[in-house]
Coordinates of N, CA and C in Angstrom, one line a residue:
M1 N 7.2 5.9 18.6 CA 5.8 5.5 18.4 C 5.7 4.1 18.3
K2 N 4.8 3.5 19.2 CA 4.6 2.1 19.2 C 3.7 1.6 18.2
G3 N 3.9 0.4 17.7 CA 3.1 -0.1 16.7 C 1.8 -0.6 17.3
P4 N 0.8 -1.0 16.4 CA -0.5 -1.6 16.9 C -0.2 -2.8 17.9
P5 N -0.9 -2.9 19.1 CA -0.7 -4.1 19.9 C -1.3 -5.4 19.1
A6 N -0.7 -6.6 19.3 CA -1.3 -7.7 18.6 C -1.9 -8.6 19.7
G7 N -2.9 -9.5 19.3 CA -3.2 -10.4 20.3 C -2.4 -11.5 20.5
P8 N -2.7 -12.6 21.3 CA -1.8 -13.7 21.6 C -1.3 -14.4 20.5
G9 N -2.1 -14.6 19.4 CA -1.7 -15.1 18.1 C -1.1 -14.3 17.2
G10 N -0.8 -13.0 17.5 CA 0.0 -12.0 16.6 C -1.1 -11.4 15.8
E11 N -2.5 -11.7 16.0 CA -3.5 -11.0 15.1 C -3.7 -9.5 15.5
I12 N -4.0 -8.6 14.4 CA -4.4 -7.4 14.8 C -5.8 -7.1 14.2
D13 N -6.5 -6.6 15.1 CA -7.9 -6.4 14.9 C -8.5 -5.0 15.1
E14 N -9.8 -4.8 14.9 CA -10.4 -3.6 15.1 C -10.1 -2.9 16.5
K15 N -10.0 -3.8 17.4 CA -9.9 -3.2 18.9 C -8.6 -2.6 18.9
T16 N -7.4 -3.2 18.3 CA -6.1 -2.8 18.4 C -5.7 -1.6 17.4
T17 N -6.4 -1.7 16.2 CA -6.1 -0.6 15.2 C -7.0 0.5 15.0
G18 N -8.3 0.2 15.4 CA -9.3 1.2 15.0 C -9.8 1.1 13.6
L19 N -9.3 0.1 12.9 CA -9.7 -0.1 11.5 C -10.7 -1.3 11.4
P20 N -11.5 -1.3 10.4 CA -12.5 -2.4 10.3 C -11.7 -3.7 10.3
T21 N -12.4 -4.7 11.0 CA -11.8 -5.9 11.3 C -11.2 -6.7 10.0
A22 N -11.9 -6.5 8.9 CA -11.7 -7.3 7.6 C -10.3 -6.7 7.1
L23 N -10.2 -5.4 7.3 CA -8.9 -4.8 7.0 C -7.7 -5.1 8.0
A24 N -8.1 -5.1 9.2 CA -7.1 -5.3 10.2 C -6.5 -6.6 10.2
R25 N -7.4 -7.7 10.0 CA -6.8 -9.1 10.0 C -6.0 -9.4 8.8
E26 N -6.4 -9.1 7.7 CA -5.7 -9.4 6.5 C -5.2 -10.8 6.4
E27 N -6.0 -11.8 6.6 CA -5.6 -13.1 6.8 C -5.0 -13.7 5.5
N28 N -5.4 -13.1 4.3 CA -4.9 -13.7 3.1 C -3.9 -12.8 2.4
L29 N -3.2 -12.3 3.2 CA -2.2 -11.2 2.6 C -1.1 -11.8 1.6
T30 N -0.7 -11.2 0.7 CA 0.2 -11.7 -0.3 C 1.6 -11.4 0.5
N31 N 2.7 -12.1 -0.1 CA 3.9 -12.0 0.7 C 4.3 -10.7 1.0
P32 N 4.3 -9.7 0.1 CA 4.8 -8.3 0.6 C 3.9 -7.8 1.7
G33 N 2.7 -8.1 1.6 CA 1.8 -7.6 2.7 C 2.1 -8.3 4.0
R34 N 2.4 -9.5 4.0 CA 2.8 -10.3 5.3 C 4.2 -9.7 5.8
Y35 N 5.0 -9.4 4.7 CA 6.5 -8.9 5.4 C 6.2 -7.6 6.1
L36 N 5.4 -6.7 5.4 CA 5.1 -5.3 6.0 C 4.4 -5.5 7.4
R37 N 3.4 -6.3 7.4 CA 2.5 -6.6 8.7 C 3.5 -7.1 9.9
D38 N 4.4 -8.0 9.4 CA 5.4 -8.6 10.5 C 6.3 -7.7 10.9
A39 N 6.8 -6.8 10.0 CA 7.8 -5.8 10.3 C 7.3 -4.8 11.3
A40 N 5.9 -4.4 11.0 CA 5.3 -3.3 11.8 C 5.0 -3.9 13.2
R41 N 4.8 -5.3 13.3 CA 4.6 -5.9 14.7 C 6.0 -6.1 15.4
D42 N 7.0 -6.6 14.7 CA 8.2 -6.9 15.3 C 9.2 -5.6 15.5
F43 N 9.0 -4.7 14.6 CA 10.0 -3.5 14.6 C 9.3 -2.3 14.5
P44 N 8.3 -1.9 15.3 CA 7.3 -0.8 15.0 C 8.1 0.5 14.8
D45 N 9.1 0.7 15.5 CA 9.8 2.1 15.5 C 11.0 2.2 14.7
R46 N 11.2 1.1 14.0 CA 12.4 1.3 13.1 C 12.0 1.9 11.7
V47 N 13.0 2.6 11.1 CA 12.6 3.3 9.9 C 12.4 2.5 8.8
A48 N 11.2 2.5 8.1 CA 10.9 1.7 6.9 C 11.4 2.6 5.7
L49 N 11.1 3.9 5.7 CA 11.2 4.7 4.6 C 12.1 6.0 5.0
D50 N 13.0 6.5 4.2 CA 13.6 7.7 4.5 C 13.6 8.4 3.1
F51 N 12.8 9.4 3.0 CA 12.8 10.1 1.8 C 13.1 11.5 1.9
L52 N 14.3 11.9 1.4 CA 14.7 13.3 1.6 C 14.7 13.8 3.0
G53 N 15.1 12.9 3.9 CA 15.2 13.2 5.4 C 14.1 13.0 6.2
A54 N 12.8 12.9 5.5 CA 11.6 12.6 6.3 C 11.5 11.1 6.4
T55 N 11.3 10.6 7.7 CA 11.2 9.2 7.9 C 9.8 8.8 8.2
T56 N 9.6 7.4 7.9 CA 8.5 6.8 8.3 C 8.7 5.5 8.9
T57 N 8.1 5.1 10.0 CA 8.4 3.9 10.6 C 7.6 2.8 10.1
Y58 N 8.0 1.6 10.4 CA 7.1 0.5 10.1 C 5.7 0.6 10.5
S59 N 5.6 1.0 11.7 CA 4.3 1.1 12.3 C 3.4 2.1 11.5
Q60 N 4.0 3.2 11.2 CA 3.4 4.3 10.4 C 3.0 3.9 9.1
L61 N 4.0 3.2 8.4 CA 3.7 2.7 7.0 C 2.6 1.7 7.0
E62 N 2.6 0.8 8.1 CA 1.5 -0.2 8.1 C 0.1 0.6 8.3
T63 N 0.0 1.6 9.1 CA -1.2 2.2 9.1 C -1.6 3.0 7.9
Q64 N -0.6 3.6 7.3 CA -1.0 4.2 6.1 C -1.4 3.2 4.9
V65 N -0.7 2.2 4.8 CA -1.2 1.0 3.9 C -2.6 0.6 4.2
A66 N -2.9 0.2 5.4 CA -4.2 -0.1 5.8 C -5.3 0.9 5.4
R67 N -5.0 2.2 5.6 CA -6.0 3.2 5.3 C -6.1 3.2 3.7
A68 N -5.0 3.2 3.0 CA -5.1 3.3 1.5 C -5.8 2.0 0.9
A69 N -5.5 0.9 1.6 CA -6.3 -0.4 1.1 C -7.8 -0.2 1.4
E70 N -8.1 0.4 2.4 CA -9.6 0.8 2.6 C -10.1 1.7 1.5
A71 N -9.4 2.7 1.3 CA -9.8 3.7 0.3 C -9.9 2.9 -1.1
L72 N -9.0 2.0 -1.4 CA -9.2 1.3 -2.7 C -10.3 0.5 -2.7
R73 N -10.6 -0.3 -1.6 CA -11.8 -1.2 -1.6 C -13.0 -0.2 -1.7
G74 N -13.0 0.9 -1.1 CA -14.1 1.9 -1.3 C -14.4 2.3 -2.7
L75 N -13.4 2.3 -3.4 CA -13.6 2.6 -4.9 C -13.9 1.5 -5.8
G76 N -14.1 0.3 -5.0 CA -14.5 -0.8 -5.7 C -13.3 -1.8 -6.3
V77 N -12.1 -1.5 -5.8 CA -10.9 -2.3 -6.1 C -10.9 -3.7 -5.4
G78 N -10.8 -4.7 -5.9 CA -10.8 -6.0 -5.1 C -9.7 -6.9 -5.8
R79 N -9.8 -8.1 -5.2 CA -8.7 -9.2 -5.7 C -8.7 -9.3 -7.3
G80 N -7.6 -9.3 -7.8 CA -7.5 -9.4 -9.4 C -7.8 -8.2 -10.1
D81 N -8.3 -7.2 -9.6 CA -8.4 -5.8 -10.3 C -6.9 -5.1 -10.5
V82 N -6.8 -4.3 -11.6 CA -5.7 -3.7 -11.8 C -5.6 -2.3 -11.3
V83 N -4.6 -1.9 -10.6 CA -4.6 -0.6 -10.2 C -3.3 0.1 -10.9
G84 N -3.6 1.1 -11.8 CA -2.6 1.8 -12.5 C -1.8 2.8 -11.6
V85 N -0.6 2.8 -11.5 CA 0.2 3.8 -10.8 C 1.2 4.5 -11.5
I86 N 1.0 5.9 -11.5 CA 1.8 6.8 -12.3 C 2.4 7.8 -11.2
L87 N 3.3 7.3 -10.6 CA 3.9 8.2 -9.5 C 5.5 8.2 -9.7
P88 N 6.0 9.3 -9.1 CA 7.7 9.3 -9.1 C 8.0 8.4 -7.8
N89 N 9.2 8.1 -7.7 CA 9.7 7.4 -6.4 C 9.5 8.3 -5.2
C90 N 8.6 8.0 -4.5 CA 8.2 8.6 -3.2 C 7.4 7.8 -2.3
P91 N 7.3 8.3 -1.1 CA 6.5 7.2 0.0 C 5.3 7.0 -0.4
Q92 N 4.5 7.9 -1.1 CA 3.2 7.6 -1.6 C 3.1 6.4 -2.6
H93 N 4.0 6.3 -3.3 CA 4.3 5.2 -4.3 C 4.3 3.8 -3.5
V94 N 5.0 3.7 -2.5 CA 5.3 2.6 -1.7 C 3.8 2.2 -0.9
V95 N 3.2 3.2 -0.4 CA 2.0 3.0 0.2 C 0.9 2.5 -0.8
V96 N 0.7 3.1 -1.9 CA -0.2 2.5 -3.0 C 0.2 1.1 -3.3
A97 N 1.3 0.9 -3.7 CA 1.6 -0.5 -4.1 C 1.4 -1.6 -2.9
Y98 N 1.7 -1.2 -1.9 CA 1.4 -2.3 -0.6 C -0.1 -2.3 -0.4
A99 N -0.7 -1.2 -0.6 CA -2.2 -1.2 -0.4 C -2.9 -2.0 -1.5
A100 N -2.4 -1.9 -2.7 CA -3.1 -2.7 -3.7 C -2.7 -4.2 -3.5
W101 N -1.6 -4.5 -3.2 CA -1.1 -5.9 -3.0 C -1.8 -6.5 -1.8
R102 N -2.1 -5.7 -0.9 CA -2.8 -6.2 0.4 C -4.1 -6.7 0.1
I103 N -5.0 -6.1 -0.7 CA -6.3 -6.4 -1.2 C -6.3 -7.4 -2.4
G104 N -5.0 -7.9 -2.9 CA -5.0 -8.8 -3.9 C -5.1 -8.2 -5.3
A105 N -5.0 -6.9 -5.4 CA -4.9 -6.2 -6.7 C -3.7 -6.3 -7.4
I106 N -3.6 -6.0 -8.6 CA -2.3 -6.1 -9.5 C -2.0 -4.6 -9.7
V107 N -0.7 -4.4 -9.4 CA -0.2 -3.1 -9.7 C 0.4 -2.9 -11.0
A108 N 0.0 -2.0 -11.9 CA 0.7 -1.8 -13.2 C 1.4 -0.4 -13.1
E109 N 2.6 -0.6 -13.2 CA 3.5 0.6 -13.0 C 3.6 1.3 -14.3
H110 N 3.7 2.8 -14.3 CA 3.8 3.5 -15.4 C 4.9 4.6 -15.1
N111 N 5.8 4.9 -16.1 CA 6.8 5.9 -15.9 C 6.0 7.3 -16.0
P112 N 6.1 8.1 -14.9 CA 5.4 9.5 -15.1 C 6.0 10.3 -16.1
L113 N 7.1 10.0 -16.5 CA 7.8 10.8 -17.5 C 7.7 10.4 -18.9
A114 N 6.9 9.2 -19.1 CA 6.7 8.8 -20.5 C 5.7 9.8 -21.2
P115 N 5.9 9.7 -22.5 CA 4.8 10.6 -23.3 C 3.4 10.0 -23.2
A116 N 2.6 11.0 -23.1 CA 1.2 10.7 -22.8 C 0.7 9.7 -23.7
E117 N 0.9 9.5 -25.0 CA 0.5 8.6 -25.8 C 0.9 7.1 -25.4
E118 N 2.2 7.1 -24.9 CA 2.6 5.7 -24.4 C 1.8 5.4 -23.2
I119 N 1.7 6.2 -22.3 CA 0.8 5.9 -21.1 C -0.6 5.6 -21.5
R120 N -1.2 6.2 -22.4 CA -2.6 5.9 -22.8 C -2.6 4.5 -23.4
S121 N -1.6 4.1 -24.2 CA -1.7 2.8 -24.8 C -1.6 1.8 -23.7
Q122 N -0.7 2.0 -22.7 CA -0.6 1.0 -21.5 C -1.8 0.9 -20.8
L123 N -2.5 2.1 -20.5 CA -3.7 2.0 -19.7 C -4.9 1.3 -20.5
D124 N -4.9 1.6 -21.8 CA -5.9 0.8 -22.6 C -5.5 -0.7 -22.6
A125 N -4.4 -1.1 -22.6 CA -3.8 -2.5 -22.6 C -4.4 -3.2 -21.3
H126 N -4.3 -2.6 -20.2 CA -4.6 -3.4 -19.0 C -5.8 -3.0 -18.3
G127 N -6.5 -1.9 -18.7 CA -7.8 -1.6 -18.3 C -8.1 -1.4 -16.8
A128 N -7.1 -0.6 -16.0 CA -7.2 -0.4 -14.7 C -8.4 -0.1 -14.2
R129 N -8.9 -0.5 -13.2 CA -10.1 -0.1 -12.4 C -10.0 1.4 -11.8
V130 N -8.8 1.6 -11.3 CA -8.3 2.9 -10.7 C -7.0 3.3 -11.1
I131 N -6.6 4.5 -11.3 CA -5.4 5.0 -11.7 C -5.0 6.1 -10.6
I132 N -3.9 5.8 -10.0 CA -3.4 6.8 -8.9 C -2.2 7.5 -9.5
V133 N -2.3 8.8 -9.8 CA -1.4 9.7 -10.5 C -0.8 10.8 -9.6
W134 N 0.3 11.3 -10.0 CA 0.8 12.5 -9.5 C 0.6 13.5 -10.5
E135 N 0.1 14.7 -9.9 CA -0.2 15.8 -10.6 C 0.8 16.9 -10.4
K136 N 1.6 17.2 -11.3 CA 2.7 18.2 -11.3 C 1.9 19.7 -11.1
G137 N 2.3 20.3 -10.0 CA 1.6 21.7 -9.7 C 2.3 22.7 -10.2

């Protein structure tokens, strides 16, 4: 799978990704976002994540992060807002963290195995705009 083509200056825009230009360009990425964008451009077919034998390439991860960032923005999350994350170690955790960082949000990690009272206290302390959780089925 090929990564999104980039323009002469390495830019990625709506024409190349199909995503809104504001999300595609991400000119003010934080360092983790820059590293991912650069890896997706330079090594699109290399494995970024290997979770229980299921692999995700840098190109695929970049696309997932861009879509998740768009979803977070749609929920009103912006620069400086807190995103609470209560997920186990899984690919979705990586996507959510990079998506939040991409839009300048702060990631507040929580242990999904912590007692409910502890998580509630932490959530009250940081006042996340959005909380991404794993629901055990």
